[in-house]
């Protein structure tokens, strides 16, 4: 039985004060729920405020990216040691906006994943096909490639913390959510690939989230699918009521 995980990706939104206000309003809205883990993925300047505001609460805090090195001459980058020192527990890796605008590759995803695991950060690794790839029947090939290179060289005994987020690029920020059938099919492909690489036991326990225009009214039908274990939510996570409704909607 995999516990649901609902993660907010705030992208490049909010100031520290706005982040604190969000958490203050959000905590009472989800305080009774036990069915899902909740993670807030915030930009680096917000992390101290969000860690502070969620202290003594099961809500966890995630970075949206990190470098794989501990330290060095990498201007503008954030290292796993820096995230750990702040009390951050999770890190998004390979979000499609990082792949699209900042040259993230399957190879850099793999380096970051290994680094996150080595430092005890829970990695949320994003995969997903472009619209052109779906339309030319390449979805399976893309998901298999991203999953295989992303997970390459990972030992099954160290893989338990890994979370994968299937985010079809055509569904991110477009209002065009994948149908539950399309999403379930992609999740099945990813889980089968994880099984090939890391074994059936690891694959059966691994949480695979869906992301792409998740809203309160479509969360239930997506989260009811056999291989969908929660959601990575962008736009609809910026408002505490909407995000709390998504958390509630994932109890299926
Ligand atoms: C995301 O940022 O990962 C995302 C899925 O965005 P949205 O929910 O806005 O499509």
Short mmCIF file of C-alpha atoms and ligand atoms in Angstrom, two decimals:
data_model
loop_
_atom_site.label_atom_id
_atom_site.label_comp_id
_atom_site.label_asym_id
_atom_site.label_seq_id
_atom_site.Cartn_x
_atom_site.Cartn_y
_atom_site.Cartn_z
CA UNK A 1 0.00 0.00 0.00
CA UNK A 2 1.65 3.26 -1.13
CA UNK A 3 0.77 6.40 0.85
CA UNK A 4 -0.30 9.28 -1.39
CA UNK A 5 2.07 12.23 -1.78
CA UNK A 6 0.82 15.64 -2.85
CA UNK A 7 3.52 18.16 -3.73
CA UNK A 8 3.13 21.86 -4.50
CA UNK A 9 5.47 23.30 -7.09
CA UNK A 10 5.38 27.05 -6.55
CA UNK A 11 7.78 27.63 -9.44
CA UNK A 12 9.13 31.23 -9.38
CA UNK A 13 6.27 32.67 -7.33
CA UNK A 14 5.86 34.17 -3.84
CA UNK A 15 7.98 36.28 -1.53
CA UNK A 16 8.98 34.97 1.93
CA UNK A 17 6.07 36.85 3.51
CA UNK A 18 3.61 35.45 1.00
CA UNK A 19 5.00 31.95 1.60
CA UNK A 20 4.55 32.36 5.37
CA UNK A 21 0.97 33.57 4.89
CA UNK A 22 0.26 30.58 2.66
CA UNK A 23 1.52 28.11 5.29
CA UNK A 24 -0.41 29.84 8.08
CA UNK A 25 -3.66 29.56 6.12
CA UNK A 26 -2.92 26.10 4.74
CA UNK A 27 -2.02 24.20 7.93
CA UNK A 28 -5.49 24.35 9.53
CA UNK A 29 -7.08 23.26 6.25
CA UNK A 30 -5.12 19.98 6.17
CA UNK A 31 -4.53 19.34 9.86
CA UNK A 32 -7.00 16.42 10.09
CA UNK A 33 -5.82 14.51 7.05
CA UNK A 34 -3.60 11.47 7.38
CA UNK A 35 -3.90 9.79 3.99
CA UNK A 36 -1.24 11.87 2.18
CA UNK A 37 2.24 13.24 2.69
CA UNK A 38 2.44 16.93 1.76
CA UNK A 39 5.51 18.63 0.32
CA UNK A 40 6.00 22.30 -0.62
CA UNK A 41 8.59 22.90 -3.37
CA UNK A 42 9.79 26.47 -3.13
CA UNK A 43 12.51 28.60 -4.68
CA UNK A 44 15.76 28.94 -2.66
CA UNK A 45 15.01 32.36 -1.14
CA UNK A 46 11.75 31.05 0.37
CA UNK A 47 13.15 27.89 1.91
CA UNK A 48 14.16 29.26 5.34
CA UNK A 49 10.73 30.91 5.79
CA UNK A 50 8.85 27.77 4.72
CA UNK A 51 10.99 25.47 6.89
CA UNK A 52 10.37 27.80 9.82
CA UNK A 53 6.62 28.08 9.21
CA UNK A 54 6.19 24.28 8.95
CA UNK A 55 8.27 23.43 12.03
CA UNK A 56 6.53 20.82 14.25
CA UNK A 57 4.23 19.95 11.36
CA UNK A 58 4.39 16.87 9.07
CA UNK A 59 4.49 19.11 5.97
CA UNK A 60 7.89 18.73 4.29
CA UNK A 61 9.87 21.29 2.34
CA UNK A 62 11.54 20.75 -1.01
CA UNK A 63 13.89 22.66 -3.27
CA UNK A 64 12.99 22.87 -6.96
CA UNK A 65 16.48 21.98 -8.15
CA UNK A 66 20.03 21.57 -6.88
CA UNK A 67 23.56 21.04 -8.13
CA UNK A 68 25.03 17.56 -7.68
CA UNK A 69 28.33 18.81 -6.21
CA UNK A 70 28.76 19.55 -2.49
CA UNK A 71 30.47 22.85 -3.17
CA UNK A 72 32.58 24.61 -5.77
CA UNK A 73 32.85 27.42 -8.29
CA UNK A 74 29.29 27.15 -9.65
CA UNK A 75 27.90 30.67 -9.41
CA UNK A 76 24.18 30.83 -8.83
CA UNK A 77 23.82 27.16 -7.88
CA UNK A 78 22.60 25.56 -4.65
CA UNK A 79 24.27 22.46 -3.22
CA UNK A 80 22.73 19.53 -1.34
CA UNK A 81 24.73 20.52 1.75
CA UNK A 82 23.14 23.98 1.68
CA UNK A 83 19.65 22.48 1.42
CA UNK A 84 20.29 20.01 4.24
CA UNK A 85 21.60 22.79 6.47
CA UNK A 86 18.30 24.65 6.04
CA UNK A 87 16.17 21.66 7.03
CA UNK A 88 14.99 20.92 3.50
CA UNK A 89 14.05 17.23 3.06
CA UNK A 90 13.09 16.86 -0.62
CA UNK A 91 14.33 18.07 -3.98
CA UNK A 92 12.67 18.22 -7.40
CA UNK A 93 14.97 16.94 -10.11
CA UNK A 94 14.59 17.32 -13.86
CA UNK A 95 11.39 19.37 -13.96
CA UNK A 96 10.46 19.93 -17.61
CA UNK A 97 10.95 23.69 -17.22
CA UNK A 98 14.55 22.96 -16.13
CA UNK A 99 14.95 20.59 -19.10
CA UNK A 100 13.39 23.10 -21.52
CA UNK A 101 15.00 26.39 -20.42
CA UNK A 102 18.11 25.40 -18.47
CA UNK A 103 19.60 22.51 -20.44
CA UNK A 104 18.80 19.82 -17.89
CA UNK A 105 19.52 16.42 -19.44
CA UNK A 106 18.82 12.83 -18.46
CA UNK A 107 22.52 12.62 -17.55
CA UNK A 108 22.42 15.63 -15.19
CA UNK A 109 19.21 14.25 -13.69
CA UNK A 110 21.10 11.05 -12.92
CA UNK A 111 23.99 12.93 -11.26
CA UNK A 112 21.54 14.97 -9.14
CA UNK A 113 19.56 11.89 -8.18
CA UNK A 114 22.69 10.09 -6.97
CA UNK A 115 23.76 13.18 -5.03
CA UNK A 116 20.33 13.61 -3.41
CA UNK A 117 20.32 9.98 -2.26
CA UNK A 118 23.88 10.26 -0.95
CA UNK A 119 22.85 13.28 1.13
CA UNK A 120 19.59 11.86 2.46
CA UNK A 121 17.37 14.18 0.42
CA UNK A 122 14.21 12.62 -1.03
CA UNK A 123 14.38 13.10 -4.81
CA UNK A 124 11.23 13.75 -6.85
CA UNK A 125 12.40 12.97 -10.37
CA UNK A 126 10.30 14.41 -13.19
CA UNK A 127 9.80 12.67 -16.51
CA UNK A 128 7.33 13.26 -19.33
CA UNK A 129 6.96 13.56 -23.07
CA UNK A 130 6.52 16.64 -25.27
CA UNK A 131 3.34 17.05 -27.31
CA UNK A 132 5.23 16.31 -30.55
CA UNK A 133 6.60 13.11 -28.99
CA UNK A 134 3.09 11.98 -27.98
CA UNK A 135 1.71 12.83 -31.38
CA UNK A 136 4.42 10.80 -33.10
CA UNK A 137 3.83 7.78 -30.84
CA UNK A 138 7.14 8.18 -29.03
CA UNK A 139 5.73 8.47 -25.50
CA UNK A 140 6.80 5.01 -24.37
CA UNK A 141 10.28 5.39 -25.86
CA UNK A 142 10.75 8.78 -24.14
CA UNK A 143 9.54 7.53 -20.74
CA UNK A 144 11.71 4.42 -20.94
CA UNK A 145 14.77 6.52 -21.89
CA UNK A 146 14.23 9.17 -19.20
CA UNK A 147 13.58 6.53 -16.53
CA UNK A 148 16.51 4.31 -17.53
CA UNK A 149 19.14 7.04 -17.77
CA UNK A 150 17.74 8.86 -14.75
CA UNK A 151 18.00 5.72 -12.59
CA UNK A 152 21.18 4.35 -14.08
CA UNK A 153 23.78 3.18 -11.58
CA UNK A 154 21.39 3.39 -8.61
CA UNK A 155 21.56 0.41 -6.27
CA UNK A 156 18.19 -1.17 -5.51
CA UNK A 157 19.06 -1.13 -1.81
CA UNK A 158 19.33 2.70 -1.90
CA UNK A 159 16.30 3.37 -4.09
CA UNK A 160 13.47 3.38 -1.54
CA UNK A 161 13.27 7.17 -1.11
CA UNK A 162 12.95 7.87 -4.85
CA UNK A 163 9.69 9.42 -6.04
CA UNK A 164 8.97 9.81 -9.76
CA UNK A 165 6.62 12.45 -11.16
CA UNK A 166 5.10 11.79 -14.58
CA UNK A 167 4.45 15.21 -16.06
CA UNK A 168 3.44 15.25 -19.72
CA UNK A 169 4.90 18.55 -20.92
CA UNK A 170 1.76 19.35 -22.95
CA UNK A 171 -0.30 19.26 -19.75
CA UNK A 172 1.88 21.57 -17.62
CA UNK A 173 0.32 24.97 -17.14
CA UNK A 174 -1.98 24.47 -20.12
CA UNK A 175 -5.22 23.45 -18.43
CA UNK A 176 -5.08 20.33 -20.61
CA UNK A 177 -4.93 17.52 -18.05
CA UNK A 178 -4.12 13.99 -19.18
CA UNK A 179 -7.15 11.74 -18.92
CA UNK A 180 -6.90 9.14 -16.14
CA UNK A 181 -6.48 6.48 -18.88
CA UNK A 182 -3.55 8.30 -20.51
CA UNK A 183 -1.92 9.02 -17.17
CA UNK A 184 -2.40 5.45 -15.87
CA UNK A 185 -0.89 4.03 -19.04
CA UNK A 186 2.20 6.24 -18.68
CA UNK A 187 2.54 5.37 -14.99
CA UNK A 188 2.32 1.67 -15.82
CA UNK A 189 5.11 2.07 -18.40
CA UNK A 190 7.30 3.89 -15.87
CA UNK A 191 6.66 1.33 -13.11
CA UNK A 192 7.46 -1.54 -15.47
CA UNK A 193 10.71 0.19 -16.42
CA UNK A 194 11.60 0.75 -12.76
CA UNK A 195 10.97 -2.98 -12.20
CA UNK A 196 13.37 -3.85 -15.02
CA UNK A 197 16.09 -1.63 -13.56
CA UNK A 198 15.62 -1.96 -9.81
CA UNK A 199 13.45 -5.06 -9.41
CA UNK A 200 9.77 -5.70 -8.80
CA UNK A 201 9.84 -5.03 -5.09
CA UNK A 202 11.33 -1.53 -5.45
CA UNK A 203 8.95 -0.76 -8.33
CA UNK A 204 5.88 -1.89 -6.39
CA UNK A 205 6.80 0.37 -3.47
CA UNK A 206 7.85 3.43 -5.49
CA UNK A 207 5.50 6.41 -5.51
CA UNK A 208 4.76 7.79 -8.97
CA UNK A 209 2.96 11.15 -8.99
CA UNK A 210 1.00 12.68 -11.84
CA UNK A 211 1.57 16.35 -12.71
CA UNK A 212 -0.01 18.57 -15.34
CA UNK A 213 -2.95 20.89 -14.71
CA UNK A 214 -4.10 19.03 -11.60
CA UNK A 215 -7.07 20.85 -10.04
CA UNK A 216 -9.41 20.06 -7.15
CA UNK A 217 -12.01 18.65 -9.54
CA UNK A 218 -9.74 16.21 -11.40
CA UNK A 219 -7.60 15.00 -8.48
CA UNK A 220 -9.96 12.20 -7.44
CA UNK A 221 -10.24 10.53 -10.84
CA UNK A 222 -6.47 10.68 -11.36
CA UNK A 223 -5.58 9.48 -7.87
CA UNK A 224 -8.03 6.58 -8.17
CA UNK A 225 -5.84 4.99 -10.87
CA UNK A 226 -3.89 1.91 -9.82
CA UNK A 227 -0.42 3.34 -10.50
CA UNK A 228 -1.00 6.99 -9.56
CA UNK A 229 0.20 7.74 -6.05
CA UNK A 230 -0.42 11.45 -5.77
CA UNK A 231 0.19 14.68 -7.62
CA UNK A 232 2.76 17.36 -8.36
CA UNK A 233 0.74 20.56 -8.61
CA UNK A 234 1.85 23.87 -10.10
CA UNK A 235 -0.68 26.66 -10.63
CA UNK A 236 -3.38 25.22 -8.37
CA UNK A 237 -0.94 24.95 -5.45
CA UNK A 238 -0.39 28.70 -5.14
CA UNK A 239 -3.64 29.21 -3.28
CA UNK A 240 -3.98 27.44 0.11
CA UNK A 241 -7.69 26.60 -0.33
CA UNK A 242 -7.20 25.16 -3.78
CA UNK A 243 -4.15 23.13 -2.71
CA UNK A 244 -5.93 21.88 0.42
CA UNK A 245 -8.86 20.80 -1.78
CA UNK A 246 -6.42 18.80 -3.91
CA UNK A 247 -4.99 17.13 -0.80
CA UNK A 248 -8.55 16.25 0.28
CA UNK A 249 -9.45 15.06 -3.21
CA UNK A 250 -6.55 12.60 -3.26
CA UNK A 251 -8.17 10.48 -0.51
CA UNK A 252 -9.56 7.78 -2.78
C1 LIG B 1 4.27 21.73 -12.43
O1 LIG B 1 4.72 22.86 -12.28
O2 LIG B 1 4.95 20.75 -12.18
C2 LIG B 1 2.89 21.58 -12.92
C3 LIG B 1 2.41 20.39 -13.06
O3 LIG B 1 2.21 22.75 -13.20
P1 LIG B 1 0.62 22.88 -13.44
O4 LIG B 1 -0.07 22.12 -12.32
O5 LIG B 1 0.36 24.34 -13.37
O6 LIG B 1 0.31 22.27 -14.77
#
